[in-house]
Tab-separated table of C-alpha atoms in Angstrom:
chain	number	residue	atom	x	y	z
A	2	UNK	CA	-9.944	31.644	-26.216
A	3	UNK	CA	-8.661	35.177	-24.915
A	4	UNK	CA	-6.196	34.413	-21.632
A	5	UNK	CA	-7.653	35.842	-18.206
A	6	UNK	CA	-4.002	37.610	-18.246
A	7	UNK	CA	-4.525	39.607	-21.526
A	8	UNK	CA	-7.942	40.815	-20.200
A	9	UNK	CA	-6.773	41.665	-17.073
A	10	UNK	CA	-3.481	43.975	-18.955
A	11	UNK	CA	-6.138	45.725	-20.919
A	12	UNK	CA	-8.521	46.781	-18.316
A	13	UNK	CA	-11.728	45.070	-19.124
A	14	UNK	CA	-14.649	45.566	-17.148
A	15	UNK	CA	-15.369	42.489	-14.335
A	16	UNK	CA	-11.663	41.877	-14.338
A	17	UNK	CA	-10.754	42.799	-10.735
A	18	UNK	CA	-7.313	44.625	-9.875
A	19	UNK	CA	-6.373	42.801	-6.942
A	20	UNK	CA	-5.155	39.798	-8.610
A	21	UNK	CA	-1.223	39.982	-7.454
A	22	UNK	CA	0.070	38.863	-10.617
A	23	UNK	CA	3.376	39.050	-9.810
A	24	UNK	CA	3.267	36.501	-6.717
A	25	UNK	CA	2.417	33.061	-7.626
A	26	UNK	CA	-1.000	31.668	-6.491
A	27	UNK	CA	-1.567	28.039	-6.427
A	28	UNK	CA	-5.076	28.429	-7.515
A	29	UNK	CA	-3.583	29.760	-11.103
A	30	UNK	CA	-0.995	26.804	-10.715
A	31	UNK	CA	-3.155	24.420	-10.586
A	32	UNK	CA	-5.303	25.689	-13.391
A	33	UNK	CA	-1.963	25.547	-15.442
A	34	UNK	CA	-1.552	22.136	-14.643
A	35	UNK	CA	-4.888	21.181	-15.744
A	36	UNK	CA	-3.787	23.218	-19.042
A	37	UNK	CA	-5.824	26.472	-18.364
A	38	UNK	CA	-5.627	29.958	-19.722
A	39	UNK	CA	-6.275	31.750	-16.360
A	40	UNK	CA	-2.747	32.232	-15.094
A	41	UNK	CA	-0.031	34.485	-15.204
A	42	UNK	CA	3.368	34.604	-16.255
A	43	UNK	CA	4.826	34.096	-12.337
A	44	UNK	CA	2.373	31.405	-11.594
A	45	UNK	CA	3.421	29.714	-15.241
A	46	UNK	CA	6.853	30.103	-14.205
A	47	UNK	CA	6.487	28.668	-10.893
A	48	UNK	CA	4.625	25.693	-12.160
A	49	UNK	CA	7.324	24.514	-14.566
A	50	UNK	CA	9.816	24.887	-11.347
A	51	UNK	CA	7.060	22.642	-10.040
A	52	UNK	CA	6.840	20.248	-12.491
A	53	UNK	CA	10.940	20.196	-13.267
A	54	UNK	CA	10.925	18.714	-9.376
A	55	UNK	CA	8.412	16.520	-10.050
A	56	UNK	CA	6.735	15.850	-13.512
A	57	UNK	CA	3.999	13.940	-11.801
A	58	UNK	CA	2.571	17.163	-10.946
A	59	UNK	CA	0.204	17.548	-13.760
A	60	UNK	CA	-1.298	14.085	-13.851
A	61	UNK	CA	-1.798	14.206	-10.154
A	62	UNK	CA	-4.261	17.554	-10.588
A	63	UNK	CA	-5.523	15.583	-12.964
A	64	UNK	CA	-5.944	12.478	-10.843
A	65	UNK	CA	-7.651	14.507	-8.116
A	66	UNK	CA	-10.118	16.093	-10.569
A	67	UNK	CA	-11.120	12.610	-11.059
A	68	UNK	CA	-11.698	11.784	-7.784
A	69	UNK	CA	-13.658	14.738	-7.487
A	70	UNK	CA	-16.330	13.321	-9.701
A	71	UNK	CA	-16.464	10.507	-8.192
A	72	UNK	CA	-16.893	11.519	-4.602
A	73	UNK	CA	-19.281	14.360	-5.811
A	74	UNK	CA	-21.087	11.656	-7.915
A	75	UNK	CA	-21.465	9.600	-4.651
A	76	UNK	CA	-22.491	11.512	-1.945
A	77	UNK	CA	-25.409	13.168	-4.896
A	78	UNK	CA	-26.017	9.829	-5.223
A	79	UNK	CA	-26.520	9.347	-1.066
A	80	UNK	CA	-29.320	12.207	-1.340
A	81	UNK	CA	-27.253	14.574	-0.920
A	82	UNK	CA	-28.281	18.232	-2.377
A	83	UNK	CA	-26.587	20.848	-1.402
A	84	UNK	CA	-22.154	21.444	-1.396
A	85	UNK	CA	-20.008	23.649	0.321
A	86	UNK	CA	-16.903	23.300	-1.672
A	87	UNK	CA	-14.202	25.776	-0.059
A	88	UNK	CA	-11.184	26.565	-2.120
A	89	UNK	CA	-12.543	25.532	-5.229
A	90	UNK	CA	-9.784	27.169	-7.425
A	91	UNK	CA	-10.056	28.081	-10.876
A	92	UNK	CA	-13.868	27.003	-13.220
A	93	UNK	CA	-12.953	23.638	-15.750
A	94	UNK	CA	-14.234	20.863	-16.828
A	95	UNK	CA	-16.224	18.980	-13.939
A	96	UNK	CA	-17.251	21.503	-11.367
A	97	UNK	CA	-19.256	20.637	-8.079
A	98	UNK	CA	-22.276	21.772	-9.426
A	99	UNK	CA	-22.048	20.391	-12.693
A	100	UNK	CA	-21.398	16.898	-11.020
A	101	UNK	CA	-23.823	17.239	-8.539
A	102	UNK	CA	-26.678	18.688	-10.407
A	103	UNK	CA	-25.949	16.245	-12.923
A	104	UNK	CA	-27.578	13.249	-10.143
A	105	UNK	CA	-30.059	15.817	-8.660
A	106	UNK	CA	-30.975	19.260	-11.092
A	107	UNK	CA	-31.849	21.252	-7.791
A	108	UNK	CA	-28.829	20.896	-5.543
A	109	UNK	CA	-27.472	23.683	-4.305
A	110	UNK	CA	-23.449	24.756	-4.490
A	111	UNK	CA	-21.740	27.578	-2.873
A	112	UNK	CA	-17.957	27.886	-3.623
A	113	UNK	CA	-15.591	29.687	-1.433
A	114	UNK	CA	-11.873	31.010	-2.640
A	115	UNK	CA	-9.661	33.950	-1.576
A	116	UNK	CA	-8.308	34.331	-4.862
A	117	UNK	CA	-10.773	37.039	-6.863
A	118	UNK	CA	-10.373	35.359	-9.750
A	119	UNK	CA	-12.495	32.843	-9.049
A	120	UNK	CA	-15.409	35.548	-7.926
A	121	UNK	CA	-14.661	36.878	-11.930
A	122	UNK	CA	-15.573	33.730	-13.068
A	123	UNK	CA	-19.158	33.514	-11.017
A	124	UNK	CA	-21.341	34.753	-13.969
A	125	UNK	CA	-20.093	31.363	-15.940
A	126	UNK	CA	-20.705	29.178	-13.111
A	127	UNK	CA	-23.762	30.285	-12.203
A	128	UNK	CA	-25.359	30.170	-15.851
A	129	UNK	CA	-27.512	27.397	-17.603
A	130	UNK	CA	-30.640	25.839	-15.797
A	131	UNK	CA	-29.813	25.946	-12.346
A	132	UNK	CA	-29.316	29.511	-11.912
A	133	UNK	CA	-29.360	30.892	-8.525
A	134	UNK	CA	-28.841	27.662	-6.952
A	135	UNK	CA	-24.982	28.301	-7.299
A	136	UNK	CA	-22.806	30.824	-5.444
A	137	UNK	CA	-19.771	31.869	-4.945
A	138	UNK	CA	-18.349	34.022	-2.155
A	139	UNK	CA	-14.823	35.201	-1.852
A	140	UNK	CA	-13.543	34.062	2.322
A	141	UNK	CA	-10.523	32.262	3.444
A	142	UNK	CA	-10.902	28.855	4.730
A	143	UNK	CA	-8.089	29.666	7.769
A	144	UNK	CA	-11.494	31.695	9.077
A	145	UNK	CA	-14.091	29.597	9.084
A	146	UNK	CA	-16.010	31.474	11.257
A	147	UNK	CA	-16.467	34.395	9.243
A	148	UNK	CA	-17.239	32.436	6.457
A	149	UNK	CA	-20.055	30.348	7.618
A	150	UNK	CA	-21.677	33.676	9.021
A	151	UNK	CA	-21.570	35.135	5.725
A	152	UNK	CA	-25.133	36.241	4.552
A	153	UNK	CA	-24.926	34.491	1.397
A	154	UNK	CA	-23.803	31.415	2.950
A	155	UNK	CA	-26.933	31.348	5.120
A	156	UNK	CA	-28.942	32.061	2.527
A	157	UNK	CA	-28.556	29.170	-0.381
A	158	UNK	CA	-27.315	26.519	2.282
A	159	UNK	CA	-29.402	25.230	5.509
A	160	UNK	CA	-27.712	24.197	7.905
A	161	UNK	CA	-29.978	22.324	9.549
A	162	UNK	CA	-30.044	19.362	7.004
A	163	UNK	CA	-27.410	17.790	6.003
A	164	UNK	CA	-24.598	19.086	3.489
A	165	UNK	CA	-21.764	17.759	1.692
A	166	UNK	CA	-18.371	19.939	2.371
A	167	UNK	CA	-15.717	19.729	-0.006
A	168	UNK	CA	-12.288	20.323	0.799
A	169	UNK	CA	-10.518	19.261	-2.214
A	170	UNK	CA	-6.738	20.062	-2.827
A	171	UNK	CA	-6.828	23.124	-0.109
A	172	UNK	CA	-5.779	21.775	3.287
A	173	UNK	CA	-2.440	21.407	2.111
A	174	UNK	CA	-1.833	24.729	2.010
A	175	UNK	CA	-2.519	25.843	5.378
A	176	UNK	CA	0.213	25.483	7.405
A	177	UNK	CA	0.335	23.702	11.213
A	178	UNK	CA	0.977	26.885	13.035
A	179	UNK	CA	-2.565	27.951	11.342
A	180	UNK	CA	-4.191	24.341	12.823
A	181	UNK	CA	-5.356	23.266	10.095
A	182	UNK	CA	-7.446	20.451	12.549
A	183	UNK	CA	-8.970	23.037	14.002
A	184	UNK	CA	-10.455	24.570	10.786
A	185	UNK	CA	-12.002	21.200	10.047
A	186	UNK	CA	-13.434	20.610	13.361
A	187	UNK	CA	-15.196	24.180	13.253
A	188	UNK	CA	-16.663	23.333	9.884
A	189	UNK	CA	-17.936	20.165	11.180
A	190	UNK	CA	-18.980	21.215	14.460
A	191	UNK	CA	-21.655	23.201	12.101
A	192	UNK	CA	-22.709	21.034	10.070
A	193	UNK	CA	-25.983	18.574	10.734
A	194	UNK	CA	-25.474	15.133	11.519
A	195	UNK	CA	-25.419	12.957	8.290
A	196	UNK	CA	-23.471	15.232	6.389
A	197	UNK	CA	-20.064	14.071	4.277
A	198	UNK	CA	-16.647	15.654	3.896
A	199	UNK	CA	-14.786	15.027	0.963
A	200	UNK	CA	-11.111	15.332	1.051
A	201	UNK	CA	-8.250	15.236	-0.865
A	202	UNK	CA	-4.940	16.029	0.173
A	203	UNK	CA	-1.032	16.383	-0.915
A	204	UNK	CA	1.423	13.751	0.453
A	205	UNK	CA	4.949	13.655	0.332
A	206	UNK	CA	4.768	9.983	1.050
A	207	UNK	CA	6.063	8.699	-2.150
A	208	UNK	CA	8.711	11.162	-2.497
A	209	UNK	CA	12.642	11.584	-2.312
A	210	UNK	CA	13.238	13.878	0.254
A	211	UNK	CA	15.452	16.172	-2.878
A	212	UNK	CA	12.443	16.786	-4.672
A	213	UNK	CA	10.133	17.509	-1.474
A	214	UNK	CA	12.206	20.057	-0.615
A	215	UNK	CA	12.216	21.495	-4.367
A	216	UNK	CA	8.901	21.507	-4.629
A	217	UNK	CA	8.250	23.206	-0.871
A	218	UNK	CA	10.583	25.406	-2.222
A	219	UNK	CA	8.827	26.290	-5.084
A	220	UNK	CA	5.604	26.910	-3.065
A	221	UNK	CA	7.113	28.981	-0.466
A	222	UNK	CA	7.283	32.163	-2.642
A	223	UNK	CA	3.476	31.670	-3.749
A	224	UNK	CA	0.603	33.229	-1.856
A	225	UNK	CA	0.411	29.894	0.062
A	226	UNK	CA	3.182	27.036	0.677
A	227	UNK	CA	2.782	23.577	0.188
A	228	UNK	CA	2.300	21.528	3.561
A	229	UNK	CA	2.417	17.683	2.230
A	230	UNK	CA	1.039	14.962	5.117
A	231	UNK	CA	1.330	11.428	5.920
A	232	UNK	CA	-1.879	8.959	5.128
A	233	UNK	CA	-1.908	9.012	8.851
A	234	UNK	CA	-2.012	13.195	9.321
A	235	UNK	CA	-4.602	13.208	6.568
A	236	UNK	CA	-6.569	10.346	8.272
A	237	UNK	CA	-6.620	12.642	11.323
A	238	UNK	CA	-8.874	15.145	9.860
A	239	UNK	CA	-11.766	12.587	10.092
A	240	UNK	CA	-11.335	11.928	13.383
A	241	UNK	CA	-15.166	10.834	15.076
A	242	UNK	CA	-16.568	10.763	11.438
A	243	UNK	CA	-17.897	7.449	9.465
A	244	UNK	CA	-15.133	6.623	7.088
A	245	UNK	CA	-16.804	5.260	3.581
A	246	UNK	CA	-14.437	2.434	1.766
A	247	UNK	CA	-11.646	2.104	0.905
A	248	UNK	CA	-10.509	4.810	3.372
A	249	UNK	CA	-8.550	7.003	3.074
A	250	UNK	CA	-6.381	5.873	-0.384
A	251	UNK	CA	-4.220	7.874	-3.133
A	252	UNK	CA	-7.010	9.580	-5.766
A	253	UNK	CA	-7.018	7.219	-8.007
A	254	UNK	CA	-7.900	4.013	-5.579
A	255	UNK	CA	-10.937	5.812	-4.553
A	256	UNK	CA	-13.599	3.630	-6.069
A	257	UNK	CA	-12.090	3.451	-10.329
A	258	UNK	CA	-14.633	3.639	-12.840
A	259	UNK	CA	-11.777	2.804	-15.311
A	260	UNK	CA	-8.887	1.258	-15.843
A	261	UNK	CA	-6.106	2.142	-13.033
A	262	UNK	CA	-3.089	4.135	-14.296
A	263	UNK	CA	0.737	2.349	-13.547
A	264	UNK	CA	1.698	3.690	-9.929
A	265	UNK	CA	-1.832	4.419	-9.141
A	266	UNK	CA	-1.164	3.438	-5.503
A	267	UNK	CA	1.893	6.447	-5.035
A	268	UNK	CA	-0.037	9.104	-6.530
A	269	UNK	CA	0.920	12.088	-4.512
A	270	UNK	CA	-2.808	13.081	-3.163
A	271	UNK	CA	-4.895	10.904	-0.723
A	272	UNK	CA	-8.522	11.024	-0.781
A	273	UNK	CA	-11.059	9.735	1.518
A	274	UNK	CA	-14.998	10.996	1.557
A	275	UNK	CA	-15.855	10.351	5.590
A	276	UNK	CA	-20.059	10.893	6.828
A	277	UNK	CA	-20.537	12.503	10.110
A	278	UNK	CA	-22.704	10.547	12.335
């Protein structure tokens, strides 16, 4: 499999410019913790520095991609059919709309990210059966407003039924001054009644203060830092929504299909899947 970063060196057509290679971007992170190819040399560096702090990093992205299916799986599984999963990061194994039209074959899925890698990678999401019932739009979530007024938005999504919006592994990196509360309400607020938000989150609950601050450290020369919150911050976001059980738990408490992993309960990601009422 040719690397996104020896495509991008030689030019190839699709392969957009504005990539920042030198400056970290958690989206390529991540994607090297889940053992990608779409990364480059600074975000491969930064990730070891990551995962030299704390080695749990990689089964944690791991963890959360699990819970992803899950929740996905569940809220399909509720009747819901169409996803607005913001921040989606990098294409692997287990996509939104893989999950979801995996329960129902028509749902709908538009993905948001500000990195354009992810727009690069459109022509592979969108192919196979379900064809232009998936989308992706390149916004940042710290403007929700222009987001949900983007055309495309408005077309593959109504917004007068319900929706599922997925906010998995994003909030953390918006900082407080940027009111990260806020973001969520204004999502919400536009949303129909009986929709779901799933969340997950980064916590620094379970960890020495040394290797939080190596680890913020780490993320503060990236594109975005690394804001990690308490169960009770995190349980703030779904203020006035319908919490489903267990609440809001580390990933891999979040209704098991398996086996549970040793120190399952101090993963370092909460996630919770709320319904608005």
């Amino acid at each position: 499999m040719v690397s996104y970063e020896s495509m991008w060196e030689q030019g190839e057509p699709g392969v957009p410019a504005d990539l920042r290679p030198e400056i970290p971007h958690p989206a390529r992170m991540y994607d090297y913790y889940l053992g990608g190819k779409d990364n480059f040399p600074a975000d491969r560096e930064a990730a070891e520095r990551a995962l030299a702090a704390n080695p749990e990093f990689r089964s944690t992205a791991r963890a959360n991609r699990g819970f992803l299916t899950r929740a996905v799986r569940c809220v399909a599984g509720l009747g819901i059919d169409q996803f607005l999963d913001i921040g989606t990061g990098i294409p692997t194994a287990g996509n939104t709309h893989e999950i979801a039209q995996s329960v129902d074959p028509g749902a709908r899925v538009l993905y948001v990210d500000n990195d354009p890698i992810v727009l690069a990678h459109a022509r592979a999401l969108m192919g196979g059966s379900a064809v232009g019932r998936t989308t992706v739009i390149q916004a940042d979530l710290r403007r929700p407003a222009e987001l949900l007024a983007d055309a495309r938005a408005q077309e593959l999504l109504d917004f007068d039924r319900p929706m599922a919006l997925v906010l998995a592994a994003v909030l953390h990196f918006v900082r407080e001054e940027e009111d990260p509360y806020e973001v969520v309400r204004t999502l919400l607020d536009t949303l129909a009644p009986g929709s779901h938000l799933i969340l997950s989150h980064g916590t620094a609950d379970f960890l020495p203060a040394e290797v939080r601050d190596r680890v913020t450290g780490v993320y503060s020369k990236a594109t975005a830092p690394l804001v990690g919150r308490s169960r009770e911050q995190v349980r703030d976001f779904l203020d006035g929504l319908e919490v489903l059980d267990p609440g809001v738990v580390t990933v891999p408490l979040w209704r098991p299909d398996g086996a549970l992993p040793a120190g399952a309960d101090r993963v370092s990601m909460y996630g919770a899947v709320a319904r608005k009422p």
